[in-house]
mmCIF file of N, CA and C in Angstrom:
data_model
loop_
_atom_site.group_PDB
_atom_site.id
_atom_site.type_symbol
_atom_site.label_atom_id
_atom_site.label_comp_id
_atom_site.label_asym_id
_atom_site.label_seq_id
_atom_site.Cartn_x
_atom_site.Cartn_y
_atom_site.Cartn_z
ATOM 1 N N GLU A 1 27.747 -17.166 9.142
ATOM 2 C CA GLU A 1 27.521 -18.692 9.065
ATOM 3 C C GLU A 1 26.423 -18.751 7.845
ATOM 4 N N VAL A 2 26.487 -19.596 7.033
ATOM 5 C CA VAL A 2 25.601 -20.053 5.945
ATOM 6 C C VAL A 2 24.416 -20.866 6.508
ATOM 7 N N GLN A 3 23.351 -20.506 6.278
ATOM 8 C CA GLN A 3 22.088 -21.340 6.686
ATOM 9 C C GLN A 3 20.965 -21.283 5.526
ATOM 10 N N LEU A 4 20.364 -22.430 5.294
ATOM 11 C CA LEU A 4 19.252 -22.631 4.555
ATOM 12 C C LEU A 4 18.222 -23.322 5.292
ATOM 13 N N VAL A 5 16.943 -22.524 5.302
ATOM 14 C CA VAL A 5 15.896 -23.075 6.016
ATOM 15 C C VAL A 5 14.652 -23.259 5.084
ATOM 16 N N GLU A 6 14.219 -24.532 4.887
ATOM 17 C CA GLU A 6 12.997 -24.843 4.062
ATOM 18 C C GLU A 6 11.815 -24.762 4.849
ATOM 19 N N SER A 7 10.639 -24.388 4.490
ATOM 20 C CA SER A 7 9.509 -24.320 5.043
ATOM 21 C C SER A 7 8.412 -24.436 3.946
ATOM 22 N N GLY A 8 7.017 -24.652 4.463
ATOM 23 C CA GLY A 8 5.969 -24.718 3.470
ATOM 24 C C GLY A 8 5.607 -26.274 3.138
ATOM 25 N N GLY A 9 6.149 -27.123 3.634
ATOM 26 C CA GLY A 9 5.728 -28.561 3.279
ATOM 27 C C GLY A 9 4.337 -28.922 4.271
ATOM 28 N N GLY A 10 3.794 -29.983 3.799
ATOM 29 C CA GLY A 10 2.629 -30.261 4.441
ATOM 30 C C GLY A 10 1.885 -31.353 3.773
ATOM 31 N N LEU A 11 0.550 -31.564 4.046
ATOM 32 C CA LEU A 11 -0.377 -32.617 3.447
ATOM 33 C C LEU A 11 -1.149 -31.896 2.504
ATOM 34 N N VAL A 12 -1.240 -32.373 1.209
ATOM 35 C CA VAL A 12 -1.992 -31.758 0.110
ATOM 36 C C VAL A 12 -2.694 -33.009 -0.661
ATOM 37 N N PRO A 13 -4.163 -32.774 -1.076
ATOM 38 C CA PRO A 13 -4.583 -33.813 -1.885
ATOM 39 C C PRO A 13 -4.029 -33.689 -3.379
ATOM 40 N N THR A 14 -4.140 -34.975 -4.081
ATOM 41 C CA THR A 14 -3.830 -35.051 -5.377
ATOM 42 C C THR A 14 -4.542 -33.978 -6.082
ATOM 43 N N GLY A 15 -3.654 -33.233 -6.962
ATOM 44 C CA GLY A 15 -4.043 -32.099 -7.793
ATOM 45 C C GLY A 15 -3.964 -30.691 -7.175
ATOM 46 N N GLY A 16 -3.574 -30.839 -5.916
ATOM 47 C CA GLY A 16 -3.470 -29.575 -4.966
ATOM 48 C C GLY A 16 -2.121 -28.880 -5.329
ATOM 49 N N SER A 17 -2.049 -27.826 -4.631
ATOM 50 C CA SER A 17 -0.737 -26.838 -4.865
ATOM 51 C C SER A 17 -0.301 -26.759 -3.429
ATOM 52 N N LEU A 18 1.035 -26.418 -3.443
ATOM 53 C CA LEU A 18 1.882 -26.033 -2.300
ATOM 54 C C LEU A 18 2.982 -25.109 -2.670
ATOM 55 N N ARG A 19 3.403 -24.265 -1.886
ATOM 56 C CA ARG A 19 4.516 -23.443 -2.090
ATOM 57 C C ARG A 19 5.717 -23.544 -1.143
ATOM 58 N N LEU A 20 6.792 -24.031 -1.449
ATOM 59 C CA LEU A 20 7.962 -24.205 -0.580
ATOM 60 C C LEU A 20 8.789 -22.900 -0.526
ATOM 61 N N SER A 21 9.331 -22.626 0.516
ATOM 62 C CA SER A 21 10.327 -21.589 0.702
ATOM 63 C C SER A 21 11.635 -22.169 1.156
ATOM 64 N N CYS A 22 12.713 -21.368 0.559
ATOM 65 C CA CYS A 22 14.145 -21.512 1.085
ATOM 66 C C CYS A 22 14.773 -20.233 1.504
ATOM 67 N N ALA A 23 14.636 -20.060 2.664
ATOM 68 C CA ALA A 23 15.293 -18.741 3.246
ATOM 69 C C ALA A 23 16.890 -18.919 3.432
ATOM 70 N N ALA A 24 17.628 -18.109 2.701
ATOM 71 C CA ALA A 24 18.972 -18.212 2.911
ATOM 72 C C ALA A 24 19.531 -17.039 3.648
ATOM 73 N N SER A 25 20.515 -17.408 4.387
ATOM 74 C CA SER A 25 21.335 -16.243 5.130
ATOM 75 C C SER A 25 22.838 -16.709 5.081
ATOM 76 N N GLY A 26 23.671 -15.613 5.031
ATOM 77 C CA GLY A 26 25.165 -15.821 4.900
ATOM 78 C C GLY A 26 25.638 -15.945 3.550
ATOM 79 N N ILE A 27 24.754 -16.046 2.539
ATOM 80 C CA ILE A 27 24.896 -16.070 1.120
ATOM 81 C C ILE A 27 24.062 -15.058 0.390
ATOM 82 N N THR A 28 24.477 -14.630 -0.787
ATOM 83 C CA THR A 28 23.599 -13.738 -1.548
ATOM 84 C C THR A 28 23.427 -14.767 -3.063
ATOM 85 N N PHE A 29 22.229 -14.201 -3.623
ATOM 86 C CA PHE A 29 22.062 -14.853 -4.958
ATOM 87 C C PHE A 29 22.801 -14.277 -6.179
ATOM 88 N N ASP A 30 23.649 -13.308 -5.741
ATOM 89 C CA ASP A 30 24.606 -12.742 -6.766
ATOM 90 C C ASP A 30 25.645 -13.878 -6.906
ATOM 91 N N ASP A 31 25.966 -14.607 -6.001
ATOM 92 C CA ASP A 31 27.067 -15.585 -6.102
ATOM 93 C C ASP A 31 26.813 -17.013 -5.904
ATOM 94 N N TYR A 32 25.465 -17.359 -5.544
ATOM 95 C CA TYR A 32 25.182 -18.758 -5.410
ATOM 96 C C TYR A 32 23.848 -19.159 -6.229
ATOM 97 N N ALA A 33 23.854 -20.087 -6.934
ATOM 98 C CA ALA A 33 22.643 -20.958 -7.237
ATOM 99 C C ALA A 33 21.954 -21.701 -6.225
ATOM 100 N N ILE A 34 20.690 -21.700 -6.200
ATOM 101 C CA ILE A 34 19.847 -22.436 -5.324
ATOM 102 C C ILE A 34 19.214 -23.488 -6.068
ATOM 103 N N GLY A 35 19.277 -24.967 -5.550
ATOM 104 C CA GLY A 35 18.665 -25.915 -6.190
ATOM 105 C C GLY A 35 17.432 -26.669 -5.363
ATOM 106 N N TRP A 36 16.642 -27.233 -5.790
ATOM 107 C CA TRP A 36 15.723 -27.888 -5.024
ATOM 108 C C TRP A 36 15.881 -29.521 -5.338
ATOM 109 N N PHE A 37 15.811 -30.196 -4.151
ATOM 110 C CA PHE A 37 16.058 -31.604 -4.295
ATOM 111 C C PHE A 37 15.025 -32.391 -3.615
ATOM 112 N N ARG A 38 14.710 -33.473 -3.962
ATOM 113 C CA ARG A 38 13.871 -34.335 -3.175
ATOM 114 C C ARG A 38 14.077 -35.579 -3.050
ATOM 115 N N GLN A 39 13.706 -36.352 -1.779
ATOM 116 C CA GLN A 39 14.126 -37.728 -1.555
ATOM 117 C C GLN A 39 12.733 -38.412 -1.140
ATOM 118 N N ALA A 40 12.280 -39.244 -1.881
ATOM 119 C CA ALA A 40 11.096 -40.006 -1.701
ATOM 120 C C ALA A 40 11.629 -41.326 -1.009
ATOM 121 N N PRO A 41 10.758 -41.902 -0.166
ATOM 122 C CA PRO A 41 11.110 -43.301 0.376
ATOM 123 C C PRO A 41 11.441 -44.408 -0.679
ATOM 124 N N GLY A 42 12.650 -44.944 -0.450
ATOM 125 C CA GLY A 42 13.035 -46.045 -1.326
ATOM 126 C C GLY A 42 13.646 -45.567 -2.608
ATOM 127 N N LYS A 43 13.886 -44.266 -2.593
ATOM 128 C CA LYS A 43 14.379 -43.782 -3.892
ATOM 129 C C LYS A 43 15.517 -42.834 -3.680
ATOM 130 N N GLU A 44 16.459 -42.737 -4.620
ATOM 131 C CA GLU A 44 17.653 -41.735 -4.464
ATOM 132 C C GLU A 44 17.208 -40.184 -4.552
ATOM 133 N N ARG A 45 17.956 -39.447 -3.968
ATOM 134 C CA ARG A 45 17.777 -37.879 -3.992
ATOM 135 C C ARG A 45 17.840 -37.403 -5.347
ATOM 136 N N GLU A 46 17.083 -36.625 -5.844
ATOM 137 C CA GLU A 46 17.054 -36.100 -7.278
ATOM 138 C C GLU A 46 16.803 -34.619 -7.163
ATOM 139 N N VAL A 47 17.502 -33.970 -8.075
ATOM 140 C CA VAL A 47 17.349 -32.551 -8.465
ATOM 141 C C VAL A 47 16.024 -32.391 -9.029
ATOM 142 N N ILE A 48 15.231 -31.566 -8.800
ATOM 143 C CA ILE A 48 13.997 -31.087 -9.483
ATOM 144 C C ILE A 48 14.042 -29.797 -10.143
ATOM 145 N N SER A 49 14.794 -28.852 -9.480
ATOM 146 C CA SER A 49 14.888 -27.508 -10.096
ATOM 147 C C SER A 49 16.039 -26.609 -9.479
ATOM 148 N N CYS A 50 16.323 -25.618 -10.242
ATOM 149 C CA CYS A 50 17.566 -24.846 -9.892
ATOM 150 C C CYS A 50 17.435 -23.589 -10.487
ATOM 151 N N ILE A 51 17.890 -22.468 -9.683
ATOM 152 C CA ILE A 51 17.871 -21.178 -10.297
ATOM 153 C C ILE A 51 19.200 -20.467 -9.906
ATOM 154 N N SER A 52 19.671 -19.827 -10.968
ATOM 155 C CA SER A 52 20.977 -18.955 -10.560
ATOM 156 C C SER A 52 20.868 -17.694 -11.405
ATOM 157 N N LYS A 53 20.795 -16.634 -10.460
ATOM 158 C CA LYS A 53 20.795 -15.283 -10.880
ATOM 159 C C LYS A 53 21.934 -14.826 -11.724
ATOM 160 N N SER A 54 23.196 -15.178 -11.285
ATOM 161 C CA SER A 54 24.499 -14.748 -11.878
ATOM 162 C C SER A 54 24.741 -15.664 -13.134
ATOM 163 N N ASP A 55 24.227 -16.885 -13.325
ATOM 164 C CA ASP A 55 24.400 -17.467 -14.551
ATOM 165 C C ASP A 55 23.151 -17.379 -15.499
ATOM 166 N N VAL A 56 22.101 -16.794 -14.993
ATOM 167 C CA VAL A 56 20.860 -16.528 -15.593
ATOM 168 C C VAL A 56 20.415 -17.820 -16.164
ATOM 169 N N THR A 57 20.066 -18.723 -15.119
ATOM 170 C CA THR A 57 19.578 -20.044 -15.527
ATOM 171 C C THR A 57 18.587 -20.495 -14.573
ATOM 172 N N THR A 58 17.698 -21.180 -15.252
ATOM 173 C CA THR A 58 16.645 -21.919 -14.435
ATOM 174 C C THR A 58 16.475 -23.381 -15.147
ATOM 175 N N TYR A 59 16.409 -24.223 -14.178
ATOM 176 C CA TYR A 59 16.367 -25.744 -14.637
ATOM 177 C C TYR A 59 15.107 -26.332 -13.954
ATOM 178 N N TYR A 60 14.382 -27.287 -14.760
ATOM 179 C CA TYR A 60 13.398 -28.148 -14.264
ATOM 180 C C TYR A 60 13.697 -29.590 -14.660
ATOM 181 N N ALA A 61 13.443 -30.625 -13.797
ATOM 182 C CA ALA A 61 13.567 -31.875 -14.302
ATOM 183 C C ALA A 61 12.206 -32.181 -14.972
ATOM 184 N N ASP A 62 12.396 -33.123 -16.039
ATOM 185 C CA ASP A 62 11.156 -33.457 -16.685
ATOM 186 C C ASP A 62 9.964 -33.895 -16.059
ATOM 187 N N SER A 63 10.239 -34.530 -14.903
ATOM 188 C CA SER A 63 9.036 -34.867 -13.940
ATOM 189 C C SER A 63 8.193 -33.882 -13.555
ATOM 190 N N VAL A 64 8.774 -32.622 -13.369
ATOM 191 C CA VAL A 64 7.859 -31.526 -12.830
ATOM 192 C C VAL A 64 7.755 -30.343 -13.729
ATOM 193 N N LYS A 65 8.390 -30.407 -14.920
ATOM 194 C CA LYS A 65 8.234 -29.344 -15.929
ATOM 195 C C LYS A 65 6.773 -29.161 -16.303
ATOM 196 N N GLY A 66 6.387 -27.843 -16.144
ATOM 197 C CA GLY A 66 4.975 -27.448 -16.456
ATOM 198 C C GLY A 66 4.082 -27.460 -15.274
ATOM 199 N N ARG A 67 4.672 -28.214 -14.296
ATOM 200 C CA ARG A 67 3.878 -28.116 -12.995
ATOM 201 C C ARG A 67 4.396 -27.197 -11.756
ATOM 202 N N PHE A 68 5.680 -27.315 -11.912
ATOM 203 C CA PHE A 68 6.533 -26.411 -10.548
ATOM 204 C C PHE A 68 7.122 -25.103 -11.246
ATOM 205 N N THR A 69 7.236 -24.198 -10.520
ATOM 206 C CA THR A 69 7.733 -23.050 -10.872
ATOM 207 C C THR A 69 8.705 -22.545 -9.800
ATOM 208 N N ILE A 70 9.917 -22.222 -10.225
ATOM 209 C CA ILE A 70 11.018 -21.842 -9.163
ATOM 210 C C ILE A 70 11.171 -20.218 -9.316
ATOM 211 N N SER A 71 11.118 -19.602 -8.206
ATOM 212 C CA SER A 71 11.384 -18.062 -8.255
ATOM 213 C C SER A 71 12.197 -17.627 -6.893
ATOM 214 N N SER A 72 12.693 -16.360 -7.066
ATOM 215 C CA SER A 72 13.296 -15.732 -6.053
ATOM 216 C C SER A 72 12.859 -14.342 -5.679
ATOM 217 N N ASP A 73 13.170 -14.141 -4.445
ATOM 218 C CA ASP A 73 12.712 -12.654 -3.906
ATOM 219 C C ASP A 73 14.123 -12.238 -3.297
ATOM 220 N N ASP A 74 14.810 -11.311 -4.075
ATOM 221 C CA ASP A 74 16.046 -11.094 -3.597
ATOM 222 C C ASP A 74 16.000 -10.113 -2.428
ATOM 223 N N ALA A 75 15.025 -9.342 -2.317
ATOM 224 C CA ALA A 75 14.862 -8.718 -0.874
ATOM 225 C C ALA A 75 14.875 -9.442 0.193
ATOM 226 N N LYS A 76 14.303 -10.637 0.169
ATOM 227 C CA LYS A 76 14.097 -11.628 1.169
ATOM 228 C C LYS A 76 14.959 -12.502 1.400
ATOM 229 N N ASN A 77 15.977 -12.672 0.326
ATOM 230 C CA ASN A 77 16.907 -13.750 0.286
ATOM 231 C C ASN A 77 16.303 -15.018 0.233
ATOM 232 N N THR A 78 15.071 -15.276 -0.514
ATOM 233 C CA THR A 78 14.397 -16.423 -0.342
ATOM 234 C C THR A 78 14.033 -16.894 -1.733
ATOM 235 N N VAL A 79 14.238 -18.331 -1.953
ATOM 236 C CA VAL A 79 13.835 -18.832 -3.233
ATOM 237 C C VAL A 79 12.580 -19.720 -2.893
ATOM 238 N N TYR A 80 11.770 -19.785 -3.825
ATOM 239 C CA TYR A 80 10.388 -20.347 -3.665
ATOM 240 C C TYR A 80 10.234 -21.424 -4.626
ATOM 241 N N LEU A 81 9.509 -22.532 -4.444
ATOM 242 C CA LEU A 81 9.040 -23.686 -5.234
ATOM 243 C C LEU A 81 7.487 -23.714 -5.303
ATOM 244 N N GLN A 82 6.909 -23.238 -6.231
ATOM 245 C CA GLN A 82 5.406 -23.310 -6.452
ATOM 246 C C GLN A 82 5.143 -24.561 -7.017
ATOM 247 N N MET A 83 4.462 -25.424 -6.298
ATOM 248 C CA MET A 83 4.022 -26.811 -7.000
ATOM 249 C C MET A 83 2.694 -26.868 -7.083
ATOM 250 N N ASN A 84 2.263 -27.228 -8.339
ATOM 251 C CA ASN A 84 0.829 -27.371 -8.713
ATOM 252 C C ASN A 84 0.710 -28.743 -9.338
ATOM 253 N N SER A 85 -0.672 -29.070 -9.446
ATOM 254 C CA SER A 85 -1.082 -30.272 -9.866
ATOM 255 C C SER A 85 -0.318 -31.448 -9.364
ATOM 256 N N LEU A 86 -0.366 -31.501 -8.009
ATOM 257 C CA LEU A 86 0.679 -32.404 -7.217
ATOM 258 C C LEU A 86 0.116 -33.878 -7.416
ATOM 259 N N LYS A 87 0.994 -34.774 -7.599
ATOM 260 C CA LYS A 87 0.797 -36.255 -7.706
ATOM 261 C C LYS A 87 1.290 -36.866 -6.426
ATOM 262 N N PRO A 88 0.844 -38.098 -6.378
ATOM 263 C CA PRO A 88 1.243 -39.027 -5.119
ATOM 264 C C PRO A 88 2.729 -39.237 -5.324
ATOM 265 N N GLU A 89 3.318 -39.250 -6.493
ATOM 266 C CA GLU A 89 4.814 -39.662 -6.613
ATOM 267 C C GLU A 89 5.714 -38.330 -6.408
ATOM 268 N N ASP A 90 5.019 -37.074 -6.203
ATOM 269 C CA ASP A 90 5.647 -35.908 -5.720
ATOM 270 C C ASP A 90 5.886 -35.999 -4.171
ATOM 271 N N ALA A 91 5.391 -37.055 -3.525
ATOM 272 C CA ALA A 91 5.458 -37.017 -1.995
ATOM 273 C C ALA A 91 7.012 -37.378 -1.640
ATOM 274 N N ALA A 92 7.683 -36.557 -0.838
ATOM 275 C CA ALA A 92 9.087 -36.632 -0.532
ATOM 276 C C ALA A 92 9.545 -35.724 0.600
ATOM 277 N N VAL A 93 10.740 -35.737 1.043
ATOM 278 C CA VAL A 93 11.297 -34.588 1.905
ATOM 279 C C VAL A 93 11.933 -33.768 0.750
ATOM 280 N N TYR A 94 11.731 -32.616 0.859
ATOM 281 C CA TYR A 94 12.297 -31.482 -0.271
ATOM 282 C C TYR A 94 13.313 -30.935 0.516
ATOM 283 N N TYR A 95 14.445 -30.655 -0.183
ATOM 284 C CA TYR A 95 15.588 -30.036 0.153
ATOM 285 C C TYR A 95 16.021 -28.828 -0.578
ATOM 286 N N CYS A 96 16.523 -27.630 -0.046
ATOM 287 C CA CYS A 96 17.174 -26.758 -0.907
ATOM 288 C C CYS A 96 18.572 -26.785 -0.756
ATOM 289 N N ALA A 97 19.394 -26.396 -1.622
ATOM 290 C CA ALA A 97 20.916 -26.514 -1.499
ATOM 291 C C ALA A 97 21.449 -25.322 -2.254
ATOM 292 N N ALA A 98 22.774 -24.892 -1.868
ATOM 293 C CA ALA A 98 23.495 -23.753 -2.554
ATOM 294 C C ALA A 98 24.706 -24.144 -3.191
ATOM 295 N N HIS A 99 25.024 -23.727 -4.423
ATOM 296 C CA HIS A 99 26.248 -23.948 -5.057
ATOM 297 C C HIS A 99 26.697 -22.631 -5.612
ATOM 298 N N ALA A 100 28.042 -22.290 -5.568
ATOM 299 C CA ALA A 100 28.480 -21.161 -6.165
ATOM 300 C C ALA A 100 28.338 -20.989 -7.677
ATOM 301 N N VAL A 101 27.494 -20.217 -7.921
ATOM 302 C CA VAL A 101 27.250 -19.689 -9.466
ATOM 303 C C VAL A 101 26.261 -20.599 -10.242
ATOM 304 N N PHE A 102 26.842 -21.947 -10.345
ATOM 305 C CA PHE A 102 26.155 -22.861 -11.246
ATOM 306 C C PHE A 102 25.233 -23.798 -10.753
ATOM 307 N N CYS A 103 24.140 -24.046 -11.606
ATOM 308 C CA CYS A 103 23.025 -25.157 -11.165
ATOM 309 C C CYS A 103 23.616 -26.483 -11.625
ATOM 310 N N ASN A 104 24.128 -26.689 -12.676
ATOM 311 C CA ASN A 104 24.383 -28.089 -13.402
ATOM 312 C C ASN A 104 25.626 -28.632 -12.870
ATOM 313 N N VAL A 105 25.507 -29.029 -11.550
ATOM 314 C CA VAL A 105 26.771 -29.669 -11.040
ATOM 315 C C VAL A 105 26.142 -31.075 -10.259
ATOM 316 N N HIS A 106 26.908 -32.000 -10.029
ATOM 317 C CA HIS A 106 26.485 -32.980 -8.996
ATOM 318 C C HIS A 106 25.944 -32.641 -7.778
ATOM 319 N N GLU A 107 25.037 -33.338 -7.236
ATOM 320 C CA GLU A 107 24.556 -32.788 -5.897
ATOM 321 C C GLU A 107 25.546 -32.915 -4.788
ATOM 322 N N ASN A 108 26.562 -33.620 -4.875
ATOM 323 C CA ASN A 108 27.610 -33.755 -3.789
ATOM 324 C C ASN A 108 28.383 -32.543 -3.981
ATOM 325 N N GLU A 109 28.340 -31.727 -4.999
ATOM 326 C CA GLU A 109 29.200 -30.558 -5.097
ATOM 327 C C GLU A 109 28.532 -29.384 -4.581
ATOM 328 N N TYR A 110 27.275 -29.415 -4.227
ATOM 329 C CA TYR A 110 26.669 -28.416 -3.630
ATOM 330 C C TYR A 110 27.262 -28.078 -2.133
ATOM 331 N N ASP A 111 27.369 -26.840 -1.800
ATOM 332 C CA ASP A 111 28.146 -26.445 -0.740
ATOM 333 C C ASP A 111 27.455 -26.590 0.632
ATOM 334 N N TYR A 112 26.051 -26.097 0.491
ATOM 335 C CA TYR A 112 25.161 -25.945 1.683
ATOM 336 C C TYR A 112 23.876 -26.465 1.432
ATOM 337 N N TRP A 113 23.325 -27.087 2.670
ATOM 338 C CA TRP A 113 22.031 -27.813 2.539
ATOM 339 C C TRP A 113 21.189 -27.326 3.653
ATOM 340 N N GLY A 114 19.885 -27.354 3.461
ATOM 341 C CA GLY A 114 18.870 -27.041 4.378
ATOM 342 C C GLY A 114 18.451 -28.457 5.106
ATOM 343 N N GLN A 115 17.635 -28.421 6.069
ATOM 344 C CA GLN A 115 17.239 -29.587 6.638
ATOM 345 C C GLN A 115 16.033 -30.357 6.032
ATOM 346 N N GLY A 116 15.431 -29.749 5.239
ATOM 347 C CA GLY A 116 14.297 -30.552 4.516
ATOM 348 C C GLY A 116 12.940 -30.178 4.969
ATOM 349 N N THR A 117 11.896 -30.132 4.140
ATOM 350 C CA THR A 117 10.636 -30.174 4.613
ATOM 351 C C THR A 117 9.741 -31.232 3.770
ATOM 352 N N GLN A 118 8.979 -31.751 4.627
ATOM 353 C CA GLN A 118 8.030 -32.988 4.275
ATOM 354 C C GLN A 118 6.893 -32.454 3.481
ATOM 355 N N VAL A 119 6.799 -33.144 2.190
ATOM 356 C CA VAL A 119 5.605 -32.998 1.317
ATOM 357 C C VAL A 119 4.882 -34.311 1.265
ATOM 358 N N THR A 120 3.613 -34.348 1.595
ATOM 359 C CA THR A 120 2.677 -35.601 1.476
ATOM 360 C C THR A 120 1.585 -35.152 0.767
ATOM 361 N N VAL A 121 1.402 -36.198 -0.251
ATOM 362 C CA VAL A 121 0.284 -36.081 -1.261
ATOM 363 C C VAL A 121 -0.790 -37.128 -1.070
ATOM 364 N N SER A 122 -2.071 -37.042 -0.565
ATOM 365 C CA SER A 122 -2.906 -37.855 -0.370
ATOM 366 C C SER A 122 -3.562 -38.428 -1.641
ATOM 367 N N SER A 123 -4.161 -39.551 -1.805
ATOM 368 C CA SER A 123 -4.736 -40.000 -2.950
ATOM 369 C C SER A 123 -6.089 -39.689 -3.044
#
């Protein structure tokens, strides 16, 4: 059974840093891309980053480019999102999701989703 579990969310001050983890089981990064999405109150869910080992692709939304870094640890089957220089507008529930091979597909096409982890940024 495929399972994605996010962790690492919490409360951080403006300008601070946080590292989120997405631990995957039942899939490998040889066959699946992992995307990070977020949903802020009153806003639609948006993709913020994605990594695909098989397609040799990384992606960052303009809103986080230069501040967030996505990486993977194949031995642990875990994808990380290092978030630096956090802003209040980064506050959201962050989700990881898996899609076969490719990053750049609509979120509705992603096959598996985690339950999310809350990130709160204080002013």
